[in-house]
Amino acid sequence: MTRFDNLFQQGLASFAAQGRMRSCKQWHAAGPGLLQQPDSGAVLVDFSSNDYLGLRTHPLLLERASMWARAEGSGSGASRLVTGTPPQTVALEQRLAALKGMEAARIFSSGWQANASVVPALARLSAQVTGAPAVIVADRFMHASLYHGCAAAGVRPKRFRHNDMAHLDALLGQDAGDGLKIVLTESVFSMDGDRADMEALRTITQRHNVFLCVDEAHATGILGEHGKGLAHAQADLVIGTFSKALGGMGAFIAASHAVCRWLDNTASGFIYSTAPSSMVLGAVDAALDLLPGMDEQRAHVADLAARFRELMEGAGLDVGPSTTQIVPVVVGAEQTALALTQAVERAGFLAVAIRPPTVPPGGCRLRVVFHAHHTQEQMEALANAIIAATRDIAGEIGG
């Protein structure tokens, strides 16, 4: 207890009253795509995590992680600017650059850290070289970490309507001074599962001489030719993560040699953070070995998501603009989403409720995510559980 606990309890009570209280549950892996509750022993099929290709338990990743750890140790000891970079990390960055069709890459400890670091670094370039502040134009649905980066840079972004290329074009056409113009967006949006129009983004940003920065967290490994993502060779800078389709932890930024050297000197998350461990990077190296041969798994995931959307829409449920492995089932209110996720859990599935501030008020949903481990039968059983639960909940509200 501290003398300030009463204030925190009041704040928590406010969250609870709004249906926005969050807490971490205990789970452990119970097999590919399965989670088990330690206390009850209940096993659920995981439709919530971002392990799109099911690689986080793949034997090759575990073996390579152990091999790299034996060679370099369990931790890196310091930032790379202090203790240097092992040769295998340099080689891994070259592989990551090639994956995105870029000249170079830099590894970061997390996607949040990469996004929060890159925006201030780009803004500093504008101030230092052009003598004018950067102008940032952002998709209004971009990830919170990119917004955090804007705040850290002291730049208030102009926001264009989600995936509205005409609005983006109009904003970029406005006279904004001599500073570097930067467009921030994602190639796949994590809550709606829809895609950015990469060709249009490239055309518009090139016409206006704008630096295009694309977060590929939810596309890397699972979408595009052999899992290269959707922004391959189409952006000036691409952020990718290891924590989703690649089955590990951490992130990378791919760009030109000059951009990456600038990040070495200005990206706070690179300069002041301990480098990721060799165990983490060994697993990534193994995942990159597997990616080219996983077209069948990627197609399977796409088929599951497409069929699930059909079943939801056939039942009159809203799946938003999803075209990827991420399919929201939008139900509106916080309490409705919580009741639905609890009903689905009782049926043997984990599909968590997403509530504000992650999504706008009135946009609460179950975020359903498909993995290569999922079967057609599991997908259909989940769909039936959601349909039945929504009818029950609607009946209770109507009664």
mmCIF file of C-alpha atoms in Angstrom:
data_model
loop_
_atom_site.group_PDB
_atom_site.id
_atom_site.type_symbol
_atom_site.label_atom_id
_atom_site.label_comp_id
_atom_site.label_asym_id
_atom_site.label_seq_id
_atom_site.Cartn_x
_atom_site.Cartn_y
_atom_site.Cartn_z
ATOM 1 C CA MET A 1 0.000 0.000 0.000
ATOM 2 C CA THR A 2 1.084 3.553 -0.706
ATOM 3 C CA ARG A 3 -0.629 6.784 0.265
ATOM 4 C CA PHE A 4 -1.623 7.241 -3.380
ATOM 5 C CA ASP A 5 -3.366 3.880 -3.834
ATOM 6 C CA ASN A 6 -6.784 5.418 -3.354
ATOM 7 C CA LEU A 7 -6.298 7.528 -6.476
ATOM 8 C CA PHE A 8 -5.289 4.504 -8.507
ATOM 9 C CA GLN A 9 -8.258 2.494 -7.192
ATOM 10 C CA GLN A 10 -10.614 5.282 -8.257
ATOM 11 C CA GLY A 11 -9.077 5.260 -11.713
ATOM 12 C CA LEU A 12 -9.418 1.484 -11.969
ATOM 13 C CA ALA A 13 -13.035 1.669 -10.829
ATOM 14 C CA SER A 14 -13.703 4.094 -13.659
ATOM 15 C CA PHE A 15 -12.286 1.624 -16.177
ATOM 16 C CA ALA A 16 -14.401 -1.176 -14.722
ATOM 17 C CA ALA A 17 -17.590 0.904 -14.913
ATOM 18 C CA GLN A 18 -16.942 1.551 -18.611
ATOM 19 C CA GLY A 19 -16.252 -2.121 -19.375
ATOM 20 C CA ARG A 20 -12.640 -1.240 -20.193
ATOM 21 C CA MET A 21 -10.765 -2.926 -17.361
ATOM 22 C CA ARG A 22 -7.919 -5.130 -18.580
ATOM 23 C CA SER A 23 -5.969 -7.839 -16.809
ATOM 24 C CA CYS A 24 -3.475 -10.505 -17.826
ATOM 25 C CA LYS A 25 -4.630 -14.119 -17.636
ATOM 26 C CA GLN A 26 -2.312 -17.048 -17.076
ATOM 27 C CA TRP A 27 -1.886 -19.434 -20.005
ATOM 28 C CA HIS A 28 0.776 -21.824 -21.166
ATOM 29 C CA ALA A 29 1.292 -23.581 -24.483
ATOM 30 C CA ALA A 30 -0.505 -26.900 -24.788
ATOM 31 C CA GLY A 31 0.527 -27.781 -28.337
ATOM 32 C CA PRO A 32 0.441 -26.073 -31.728
ATOM 33 C CA GLY A 33 -2.231 -23.378 -31.650
ATOM 34 C CA LEU A 34 -3.456 -24.410 -28.188
ATOM 35 C CA LEU A 35 -3.387 -22.708 -24.781
ATOM 36 C CA GLN A 36 -4.095 -24.193 -21.352
ATOM 37 C CA GLN A 37 -5.268 -22.522 -18.153
ATOM 38 C CA PRO A 38 -2.943 -23.628 -15.330
ATOM 39 C CA ASP A 39 -5.666 -23.737 -12.658
ATOM 40 C CA SER A 40 -8.607 -25.368 -14.435
ATOM 41 C CA GLY A 41 -6.630 -27.300 -17.018
ATOM 42 C CA ALA A 42 -9.020 -26.108 -19.726
ATOM 43 C CA VAL A 43 -7.498 -26.115 -23.216
ATOM 44 C CA LEU A 44 -8.533 -23.451 -25.718
ATOM 45 C CA VAL A 45 -7.865 -23.096 -29.425
ATOM 46 C CA ASP A 46 -5.967 -19.830 -29.858
ATOM 47 C CA PHE A 47 -7.662 -17.448 -32.303
ATOM 48 C CA SER A 48 -6.140 -14.312 -30.776
ATOM 49 C CA SER A 49 -2.351 -14.361 -31.059
ATOM 50 C CA ASN A 50 -0.414 -13.162 -34.109
ATOM 51 C CA ASP A 51 1.514 -16.405 -34.640
ATOM 52 C CA TYR A 52 0.208 -16.518 -38.202
ATOM 53 C CA LEU A 53 2.429 -19.323 -39.485
ATOM 54 C CA GLY A 54 2.652 -21.238 -36.212
ATOM 55 C CA LEU A 55 6.433 -20.800 -36.110
ATOM 56 C CA ARG A 56 6.925 -19.935 -32.451
ATOM 57 C CA THR A 57 7.076 -23.644 -31.525
ATOM 58 C CA HIS A 58 8.797 -24.837 -34.701
ATOM 59 C CA PRO A 59 11.757 -27.152 -33.905
ATOM 60 C CA LEU A 60 14.102 -25.343 -36.287
ATOM 61 C CA LEU A 61 13.561 -21.995 -34.541
ATOM 62 C CA LEU A 62 14.173 -23.554 -31.132
ATOM 63 C CA GLU A 63 17.308 -25.331 -32.358
ATOM 64 C CA ARG A 64 18.757 -22.219 -34.049
ATOM 65 C CA ALA A 65 18.008 -20.059 -31.003
ATOM 66 C CA SER A 66 19.930 -22.491 -28.816
ATOM 67 C CA MET A 67 22.808 -22.699 -31.291
ATOM 68 C CA TRP A 68 23.239 -18.914 -31.480
ATOM 69 C CA ALA A 69 23.011 -18.623 -27.700
ATOM 70 C CA ARG A 70 25.767 -21.195 -27.238
ATOM 71 C CA ALA A 71 27.930 -19.174 -29.628
ATOM 72 C CA GLU A 72 27.279 -15.663 -28.274
ATOM 73 C CA GLY A 73 25.592 -16.059 -24.862
ATOM 74 C CA SER A 74 22.059 -15.517 -23.594
ATOM 75 C CA GLY A 75 22.252 -11.713 -23.762
ATOM 76 C CA SER A 76 24.056 -9.068 -25.786
ATOM 77 C CA GLY A 77 25.410 -7.122 -22.806
ATOM 78 C CA ALA A 78 24.815 -3.602 -24.101
ATOM 79 C CA SER A 79 23.746 -1.584 -27.110
ATOM 80 C CA ARG A 80 25.534 -2.351 -30.360
ATOM 81 C CA LEU A 81 27.283 1.005 -30.341
ATOM 82 C CA VAL A 82 28.957 -0.054 -27.077
ATOM 83 C CA THR A 83 29.818 -3.734 -27.541
ATOM 84 C CA GLY A 84 29.665 -4.050 -31.308
ATOM 85 C CA THR A 85 27.764 -6.421 -33.571
ATOM 86 C CA PRO A 86 28.383 -10.161 -34.084
ATOM 87 C CA PRO A 87 28.969 -11.146 -37.730
ATOM 88 C CA GLN A 88 25.837 -13.303 -37.798
ATOM 89 C CA THR A 89 23.729 -10.261 -36.849
ATOM 90 C CA VAL A 90 25.210 -8.315 -39.768
ATOM 91 C CA ALA A 91 24.346 -11.229 -42.066
ATOM 92 C CA LEU A 92 20.839 -11.410 -40.638
ATOM 93 C CA GLU A 93 20.275 -7.712 -41.324
ATOM 94 C CA GLN A 94 21.358 -8.293 -44.910
ATOM 95 C CA ARG A 95 18.763 -11.050 -45.209
ATOM 96 C CA LEU A 96 16.082 -8.786 -43.773
ATOM 97 C CA ALA A 97 16.984 -5.998 -46.195
ATOM 98 C CA ALA A 98 16.704 -8.434 -49.109
ATOM 99 C CA LEU A 99 13.318 -9.623 -47.818
ATOM 100 C CA LYS A 100 12.009 -6.070 -48.195
ATOM 101 C CA GLY A 101 13.912 -5.196 -51.377
ATOM 102 C CA MET A 102 16.077 -2.655 -49.545
ATOM 103 C CA GLU A 103 19.815 -1.948 -49.283
ATOM 104 C CA ALA A 104 20.150 -2.277 -45.517
ATOM 105 C CA ALA A 105 18.328 -3.034 -42.277
ATOM 106 C CA ARG A 106 18.655 -2.408 -38.535
ATOM 107 C CA ILE A 107 17.284 -4.662 -35.806
ATOM 108 C CA PHE A 108 15.365 -3.296 -32.805
ATOM 109 C CA SER A 109 14.112 -4.979 -29.635
ATOM 110 C CA SER A 110 10.413 -4.501 -30.440
ATOM 111 C CA GLY A 111 8.073 -3.079 -33.054
ATOM 112 C CA TRP A 112 6.901 -0.421 -30.612
ATOM 113 C CA GLN A 113 10.495 0.649 -30.024
ATOM 114 C CA ALA A 114 11.247 0.789 -33.744
ATOM 115 C CA ASN A 115 8.187 2.910 -34.545
ATOM 116 C CA ALA A 116 8.601 5.209 -31.556
ATOM 117 C CA SER A 117 12.277 5.742 -32.498
ATOM 118 C CA VAL A 118 12.086 6.178 -36.247
ATOM 119 C CA VAL A 119 9.695 9.133 -36.334
ATOM 120 C CA PRO A 120 11.813 11.425 -34.100
ATOM 121 C CA ALA A 121 14.903 10.378 -36.075
ATOM 122 C CA LEU A 122 13.273 11.430 -39.346
ATOM 123 C CA ALA A 123 11.981 14.648 -37.816
ATOM 124 C CA ARG A 124 15.490 15.461 -36.592
ATOM 125 C CA LEU A 125 16.814 15.041 -40.139
ATOM 126 C CA SER A 126 14.344 17.635 -41.353
ATOM 127 C CA ALA A 127 15.286 20.143 -38.656
ATOM 128 C CA GLN A 128 19.034 19.572 -38.952
ATOM 129 C CA VAL A 129 19.387 19.472 -42.737
ATOM 130 C CA THR A 130 16.521 21.562 -44.133
ATOM 131 C CA GLY A 131 16.242 23.918 -41.171
ATOM 132 C CA ALA A 132 12.472 23.435 -41.173
ATOM 133 C CA PRO A 133 10.203 21.147 -39.147
ATOM 134 C CA ALA A 134 9.030 17.883 -40.643
ATOM 135 C CA VAL A 135 5.494 17.622 -41.970
ATOM 136 C CA ILE A 136 3.937 14.267 -41.073
ATOM 137 C CA VAL A 137 0.785 13.021 -42.783
ATOM 138 C CA ALA A 138 -0.616 9.854 -41.240
ATOM 139 C CA ASP A 139 -3.402 7.377 -41.826
ATOM 140 C CA ARG A 140 -5.758 8.020 -38.918
ATOM 141 C CA PHE A 141 -5.835 4.281 -38.081
ATOM 142 C CA MET A 142 -2.058 3.824 -37.868
ATOM 143 C CA HIS A 143 -0.600 2.060 -34.830
ATOM 144 C CA ALA A 144 -0.338 3.793 -31.461
ATOM 145 C CA SER A 145 3.452 3.395 -31.485
ATOM 146 C CA LEU A 146 3.723 5.631 -34.557
ATOM 147 C CA TYR A 147 1.549 8.231 -32.844
ATOM 148 C CA HIS A 148 3.863 7.952 -29.849
ATOM 149 C CA GLY A 149 6.770 8.608 -32.181
ATOM 150 C CA CYS A 150 5.073 11.749 -33.470
ATOM 151 C CA ALA A 151 4.552 12.976 -29.898
ATOM 152 C CA ALA A 152 8.186 12.242 -29.032
ATOM 153 C CA ALA A 153 9.226 14.225 -32.099
ATOM 154 C CA GLY A 154 7.061 17.167 -31.064
ATOM 155 C CA VAL A 155 5.141 16.965 -34.339
ATOM 156 C CA ARG A 156 1.369 16.923 -34.573
ATOM 157 C CA PRO A 157 0.548 14.832 -37.641
ATOM 158 C CA LYS A 158 -1.995 15.734 -40.237
ATOM 159 C CA ARG A 159 -4.351 12.772 -40.492
ATOM 160 C CA PHE A 160 -5.917 11.539 -43.695
ATOM 161 C CA ARG A 161 -9.099 9.504 -43.688
ATOM 162 C CA HIS A 162 -8.357 5.814 -43.407
ATOM 163 C CA ASN A 163 -7.104 4.455 -46.742
ATOM 164 C CA ASP A 164 -8.507 7.532 -48.527
ATOM 165 C CA MET A 165 -5.926 8.203 -51.213
ATOM 166 C CA ALA A 166 -7.748 11.264 -52.581
ATOM 167 C CA HIS A 167 -7.663 12.878 -49.130
ATOM 168 C CA LEU A 168 -3.971 12.039 -48.763
ATOM 169 C CA ASP A 169 -3.241 13.527 -52.181
ATOM 170 C CA ALA A 170 -5.084 16.722 -51.255
ATOM 171 C CA LEU A 171 -3.218 17.104 -47.949
ATOM 172 C CA LEU A 172 0.141 16.580 -49.621
ATOM 173 C CA GLY A 173 -0.753 19.170 -52.225
ATOM 174 C CA GLN A 174 -1.042 21.873 -49.599
ATOM 175 C CA ASP A 175 1.941 24.224 -49.219
ATOM 176 C CA ALA A 176 3.703 23.115 -46.035
ATOM 177 C CA GLY A 177 7.088 24.813 -46.180
ATOM 178 C CA ASP A 178 10.563 23.427 -46.746
ATOM 179 C CA GLY A 179 10.654 20.588 -44.209
ATOM 180 C CA LEU A 180 10.802 16.899 -45.038
ATOM 181 C CA LYS A 181 7.321 15.522 -45.786
ATOM 182 C CA ILE A 182 6.676 12.070 -44.364
ATOM 183 C CA VAL A 183 3.706 9.743 -44.840
ATOM 184 C CA LEU A 184 3.137 7.163 -42.091
ATOM 185 C CA THR A 185 0.878 4.184 -42.631
ATOM 186 C CA GLU A 186 0.569 0.425 -42.247
ATOM 187 C CA SER A 187 0.268 -2.095 -45.046
ATOM 188 C CA VAL A 188 -2.157 -4.220 -42.985
ATOM 189 C CA PHE A 189 -4.163 -2.625 -40.192
ATOM 190 C CA SER A 190 -4.179 -4.721 -37.061
ATOM 191 C CA MET A 191 -7.743 -4.133 -35.868
ATOM 192 C CA ASP A 192 -9.695 -4.203 -39.151
ATOM 193 C CA GLY A 193 -7.479 -6.593 -41.116
ATOM 194 C CA ASP A 194 -7.657 -4.444 -44.251
ATOM 195 C CA ARG A 195 -4.836 -3.440 -46.582
ATOM 196 C CA ALA A 196 -3.353 -0.161 -47.720
ATOM 197 C CA ASP A 197 -3.212 0.540 -51.461
ATOM 198 C CA MET A 198 0.549 0.322 -51.821
ATOM 199 C CA GLU A 199 0.645 1.188 -55.523
ATOM 200 C CA ALA A 200 -1.411 4.327 -54.957
ATOM 201 C CA LEU A 201 0.712 5.296 -51.946
ATOM 202 C CA ARG A 202 3.888 4.917 -53.958
ATOM 203 C CA THR A 203 2.510 6.934 -56.883
ATOM 204 C CA ILE A 204 1.198 9.769 -54.710
ATOM 205 C CA THR A 205 4.269 10.060 -52.500
ATOM 206 C CA GLN A 206 6.629 10.015 -55.469
ATOM 207 C CA ARG A 207 4.601 12.712 -57.238
ATOM 208 C CA HIS A 208 4.789 14.956 -54.171
ATOM 209 C CA ASN A 209 8.414 14.023 -53.336
ATOM 210 C CA VAL A 210 7.374 12.614 -49.953
ATOM 211 C CA PHE A 211 9.199 10.065 -47.764
ATOM 212 C CA LEU A 212 6.968 6.973 -47.432
ATOM 213 C CA CYS A 213 7.266 5.000 -44.181
ATOM 214 C CA VAL A 214 5.231 1.770 -43.948
ATOM 215 C CA ASP A 215 4.700 -0.502 -40.946
ATOM 216 C CA GLU A 216 4.590 -4.081 -42.268
ATOM 217 C CA ALA A 217 4.108 -5.803 -38.902
ATOM 218 C CA HIS A 218 1.024 -7.749 -39.971
ATOM 219 C CA ALA A 219 2.127 -8.452 -43.545
ATOM 220 C CA THR A 220 5.713 -9.649 -43.105
ATOM 221 C CA GLY A 221 5.925 -13.403 -43.525
ATOM 222 C CA ILE A 222 2.230 -14.025 -44.176
ATOM 223 C CA LEU A 223 1.377 -11.874 -47.223
ATOM 224 C CA GLY A 224 3.023 -11.108 -50.551
ATOM 225 C CA GLU A 225 5.237 -13.299 -52.695
ATOM 226 C CA HIS A 226 6.898 -15.891 -50.430
ATOM 227 C CA GLY A 227 5.911 -13.780 -47.414
ATOM 228 C CA LYS A 228 7.826 -10.654 -48.441
ATOM 229 C CA GLY A 229 4.912 -8.445 -47.395
ATOM 230 C CA LEU A 230 2.976 -5.874 -49.394
ATOM 231 C CA ALA A 231 5.471 -2.993 -49.427
ATOM 232 C CA HIS A 232 8.381 -4.852 -51.023
ATOM 233 C CA ALA A 233 10.556 -2.241 -52.800
ATOM 234 C CA GLN A 234 7.651 0.248 -52.791
ATOM 235 C CA ALA A 235 8.446 2.439 -49.763
ATOM 236 C CA ASP A 236 11.387 4.530 -48.599
ATOM 237 C CA LEU A 237 11.401 2.816 -45.210
ATOM 238 C CA VAL A 238 9.693 -0.351 -43.995
ATOM 239 C CA ILE A 239 9.228 -1.590 -40.435
ATOM 240 C CA GLY A 240 8.780 -5.304 -39.906
ATOM 241 C CA THR A 241 8.406 -7.421 -36.789
ATOM 242 C CA PHE A 242 9.623 -10.831 -35.705
ATOM 243 C CA SER A 243 6.848 -11.297 -33.136
ATOM 244 C CA LYS A 244 4.044 -12.214 -35.519
ATOM 245 C CA ALA A 245 4.426 -14.448 -38.570
ATOM 246 C CA LEU A 246 8.126 -15.007 -37.837
ATOM 247 C CA GLY A 247 7.321 -16.524 -34.447
ATOM 248 C CA GLY A 248 9.857 -14.622 -32.343
ATOM 249 C CA MET A 249 10.403 -11.246 -30.703
ATOM 250 C CA GLY A 250 11.806 -7.962 -31.933
ATOM 251 C CA ALA A 251 11.638 -5.869 -35.082
ATOM 252 C CA PHE A 252 13.634 -4.319 -37.886
ATOM 253 C CA ILE A 253 13.733 -1.271 -40.091
ATOM 254 C CA ALA A 254 14.725 -1.698 -43.745
ATOM 255 C CA ALA A 255 15.761 1.229 -45.917
ATOM 256 C CA SER A 256 18.776 2.592 -47.801
ATOM 257 C CA HIS A 257 22.304 2.485 -46.417
ATOM 258 C CA ALA A 258 22.157 6.234 -45.773
ATOM 259 C CA VAL A 259 18.887 6.006 -43.841
ATOM 260 C CA CYS A 260 20.161 3.151 -41.694
ATOM 261 C CA ARG A 261 23.397 4.980 -40.922
ATOM 262 C CA TRP A 262 21.294 7.990 -39.887
ATOM 263 C CA LEU A 263 19.314 5.726 -37.545
ATOM 264 C CA ASP A 264 22.578 4.434 -36.042
ATOM 265 C CA ASN A 265 23.229 8.005 -34.932
ATOM 266 C CA THR A 266 19.747 9.335 -34.121
ATOM 267 C CA ALA A 267 17.279 6.528 -33.304
ATOM 268 C CA SER A 268 17.076 6.503 -29.499
ATOM 269 C CA GLY A 269 15.764 2.931 -29.370
ATOM 270 C CA PHE A 270 18.869 1.757 -31.197
ATOM 271 C CA ILE A 271 21.400 3.953 -29.407
ATOM 272 C CA TYR A 272 20.253 3.600 -25.798
ATOM 273 C CA SER A 273 18.724 0.114 -25.668
ATOM 274 C CA THR A 274 20.494 -3.185 -25.098
ATOM 275 C CA ALA A 275 20.590 -5.140 -28.346
ATOM 276 C CA PRO A 276 18.369 -8.220 -28.691
ATOM 277 C CA SER A 277 19.857 -11.491 -27.515
ATOM 278 C CA SER A 278 21.413 -14.014 -29.854
ATOM 279 C CA MET A 279 18.664 -16.478 -28.922
ATOM 280 C CA VAL A 280 16.051 -14.138 -30.383
ATOM 281 C CA LEU A 281 18.050 -13.500 -33.541
ATOM 282 C CA GLY A 282 18.859 -17.157 -34.095
ATOM 283 C CA ALA A 283 15.149 -17.942 -34.158
ATOM 284 C CA VAL A 284 14.607 -15.163 -36.711
ATOM 285 C CA ASP A 285 17.372 -16.548 -38.903
ATOM 286 C CA ALA A 286 15.649 -19.942 -38.894
ATOM 287 C CA ALA A 287 12.268 -18.402 -39.699
ATOM 288 C CA LEU A 288 13.747 -16.704 -42.762
ATOM 289 C CA ASP A 289 14.978 -20.114 -43.927
ATOM 290 C CA LEU A 290 11.419 -21.444 -43.731
ATOM 291 C CA LEU A 291 9.473 -18.537 -45.247
ATOM 292 C CA PRO A 292 10.022 -19.241 -48.978
ATOM 293 C CA GLY A 293 8.673 -22.783 -48.616
ATOM 294 C CA MET A 294 5.462 -21.869 -46.760
ATOM 295 C CA ASP A 295 3.211 -20.783 -49.634
ATOM 296 C CA GLU A 296 0.825 -23.662 -48.850
ATOM 297 C CA GLN A 297 0.457 -22.521 -45.241
ATOM 298 C CA ARG A 298 -0.129 -18.919 -46.326
ATOM 299 C CA ALA A 299 -2.826 -20.054 -48.754
ATOM 300 C CA HIS A 300 -4.447 -22.182 -46.044
ATOM 301 C CA VAL A 301 -4.631 -19.212 -43.677
ATOM 302 C CA ALA A 302 -6.155 -17.035 -46.415
ATOM 303 C CA ASP A 303 -8.765 -19.696 -47.208
ATOM 304 C CA LEU A 304 -9.755 -20.053 -43.546
ATOM 305 C CA ALA A 305 -10.200 -16.301 -43.161
ATOM 306 C CA ALA A 306 -12.201 -15.979 -46.377
ATOM 307 C CA ARG A 307 -14.581 -18.795 -45.392
ATOM 308 C CA PHE A 308 -14.965 -17.358 -41.889
ATOM 309 C CA ARG A 309 -15.929 -13.973 -43.333
ATOM 310 C CA GLU A 310 -18.549 -15.696 -45.481
ATOM 311 C CA LEU A 311 -20.046 -17.456 -42.455
ATOM 312 C CA MET A 312 -20.115 -14.280 -40.376
ATOM 313 C CA GLU A 313 -21.673 -12.187 -43.141
ATOM 314 C CA GLY A 314 -24.186 -14.954 -43.844
ATOM 315 C CA ALA A 315 -25.299 -14.652 -40.222
ATOM 316 C CA GLY A 316 -25.640 -10.867 -40.529
ATOM 317 C CA LEU A 317 -22.484 -10.072 -38.539
ATOM 318 C CA ASP A 318 -20.124 -7.213 -39.333
ATOM 319 C CA VAL A 319 -16.549 -8.152 -40.279
ATOM 320 C CA GLY A 320 -15.566 -4.661 -41.426
ATOM 321 C CA PRO A 321 -13.227 -4.261 -44.415
ATOM 322 C CA SER A 322 -11.067 -7.309 -43.607
ATOM 323 C CA THR A 323 -9.227 -8.994 -46.494
ATOM 324 C CA THR A 324 -6.478 -10.720 -44.513
ATOM 325 C CA GLN A 325 -5.846 -13.251 -41.747
ATOM 326 C CA ILE A 326 -7.253 -10.738 -39.227
ATOM 327 C CA VAL A 327 -11.060 -10.735 -39.113
ATOM 328 C CA PRO A 328 -12.932 -8.482 -36.674
ATOM 329 C CA VAL A 329 -16.436 -9.365 -35.559
ATOM 330 C CA VAL A 330 -17.716 -5.904 -34.704
ATOM 331 C CA VAL A 331 -20.453 -5.848 -32.069
ATOM 332 C CA GLY A 332 -20.424 -2.253 -30.787
ATOM 333 C CA ALA A 333 -20.603 -1.923 -27.008
ATOM 334 C CA GLU A 334 -17.972 -2.958 -24.471
ATOM 335 C CA GLN A 335 -20.257 -5.227 -22.453
ATOM 336 C CA THR A 336 -21.510 -6.989 -25.579
ATOM 337 C CA ALA A 337 -17.945 -7.720 -26.689
ATOM 338 C CA LEU A 338 -17.003 -8.994 -23.220
ATOM 339 C CA ALA A 339 -20.063 -11.253 -23.049
ATOM 340 C CA LEU A 340 -19.271 -12.635 -26.501
ATOM 341 C CA THR A 341 -15.639 -13.420 -25.733
ATOM 342 C CA GLN A 342 -16.684 -15.158 -22.505
ATOM 343 C CA ALA A 343 -19.249 -17.276 -24.363
ATOM 344 C CA VAL A 344 -16.672 -18.205 -26.986
ATOM 345 C CA GLU A 345 -14.188 -19.145 -24.261
ATOM 346 C CA ARG A 346 -16.751 -21.463 -22.683
ATOM 347 C CA ALA A 347 -17.039 -23.130 -26.098
ATOM 348 C CA GLY A 348 -13.281 -23.766 -26.134
ATOM 349 C CA PHE A 349 -11.850 -20.824 -28.075
ATOM 350 C CA LEU A 350 -9.731 -17.784 -27.254
ATOM 351 C CA ALA A 351 -10.914 -14.741 -29.217
ATOM 352 C CA VAL A 352 -10.483 -11.701 -27.024
ATOM 353 C CA ALA A 353 -12.628 -8.576 -26.893
ATOM 354 C CA ILE A 354 -10.976 -5.417 -28.231
ATOM 355 C CA ARG A 355 -12.247 -2.199 -26.633
ATOM 356 C CA PRO A 356 -11.387 1.499 -26.506
ATOM 357 C CA PRO A 357 -8.883 3.070 -26.634
ATOM 358 C CA THR A 358 -7.562 0.397 -29.020
ATOM 359 C CA VAL A 359 -10.657 0.901 -31.196
ATOM 360 C CA PRO A 360 -13.068 3.863 -31.319
ATOM 361 C CA PRO A 361 -16.069 3.939 -28.952
ATOM 362 C CA GLY A 362 -18.879 1.872 -30.436
ATOM 363 C CA GLY A 363 -16.387 -0.224 -32.414
ATOM 364 C CA CYS A 364 -15.788 -3.020 -29.884
ATOM 365 C CA ARG A 365 -15.156 -6.391 -31.437
ATOM 366 C CA LEU A 366 -13.776 -9.871 -31.245
ATOM 367 C CA ARG A 367 -10.479 -9.868 -33.121
ATOM 368 C CA VAL A 368 -10.268 -13.289 -34.739
ATOM 369 C CA VAL A 369 -6.866 -14.279 -36.098
ATOM 370 C CA PHE A 370 -6.120 -17.311 -38.255
ATOM 371 C CA HIS A 371 -2.978 -19.440 -38.043
ATOM 372 C CA ALA A 372 -1.507 -22.178 -40.204
ATOM 373 C CA HIS A 373 -2.222 -24.685 -37.393
ATOM 374 C CA HIS A 374 -5.972 -24.077 -37.516
ATOM 375 C CA THR A 375 -8.196 -26.619 -39.211
ATOM 376 C CA GLN A 376 -11.346 -26.108 -41.233
ATOM 377 C CA GLU A 377 -13.276 -27.850 -38.464
ATOM 378 C CA GLN A 378 -11.907 -25.526 -35.775
ATOM 379 C CA MET A 379 -12.768 -22.472 -37.870
ATOM 380 C CA GLU A 380 -16.325 -23.667 -38.445
ATOM 381 C CA ALA A 381 -16.777 -24.541 -34.775
ATOM 382 C CA LEU A 382 -15.638 -21.062 -33.782
ATOM 383 C CA ALA A 383 -18.002 -19.500 -36.310
ATOM 384 C CA ASN A 384 -20.918 -21.530 -34.969
ATOM 385 C CA ALA A 385 -20.035 -20.576 -31.386
ATOM 386 C CA ILE A 386 -19.946 -16.853 -32.263
ATOM 387 C CA ILE A 387 -23.237 -17.008 -34.180
ATOM 388 C CA ALA A 388 -24.987 -18.847 -31.361
ATOM 389 C CA ALA A 389 -23.584 -16.525 -28.701
ATOM 390 C CA THR A 390 -24.560 -13.342 -30.560
ATOM 391 C CA ARG A 391 -28.119 -14.621 -30.880
ATOM 392 C CA ASP A 392 -28.264 -15.453 -27.185
ATOM 393 C CA ILE A 393 -26.854 -12.053 -26.213
ATOM 394 C CA ALA A 394 -29.263 -10.263 -28.551
ATOM 395 C CA GLY A 395 -32.135 -12.194 -26.986
ATOM 396 C CA GLU A 396 -31.061 -11.215 -23.480
ATOM 397 C CA ILE A 397 -30.801 -7.551 -24.483
ATOM 398 C CA GLY A 398 -34.151 -7.670 -26.266
ATOM 399 C CA GLY A 399 -35.805 -9.405 -23.319
#
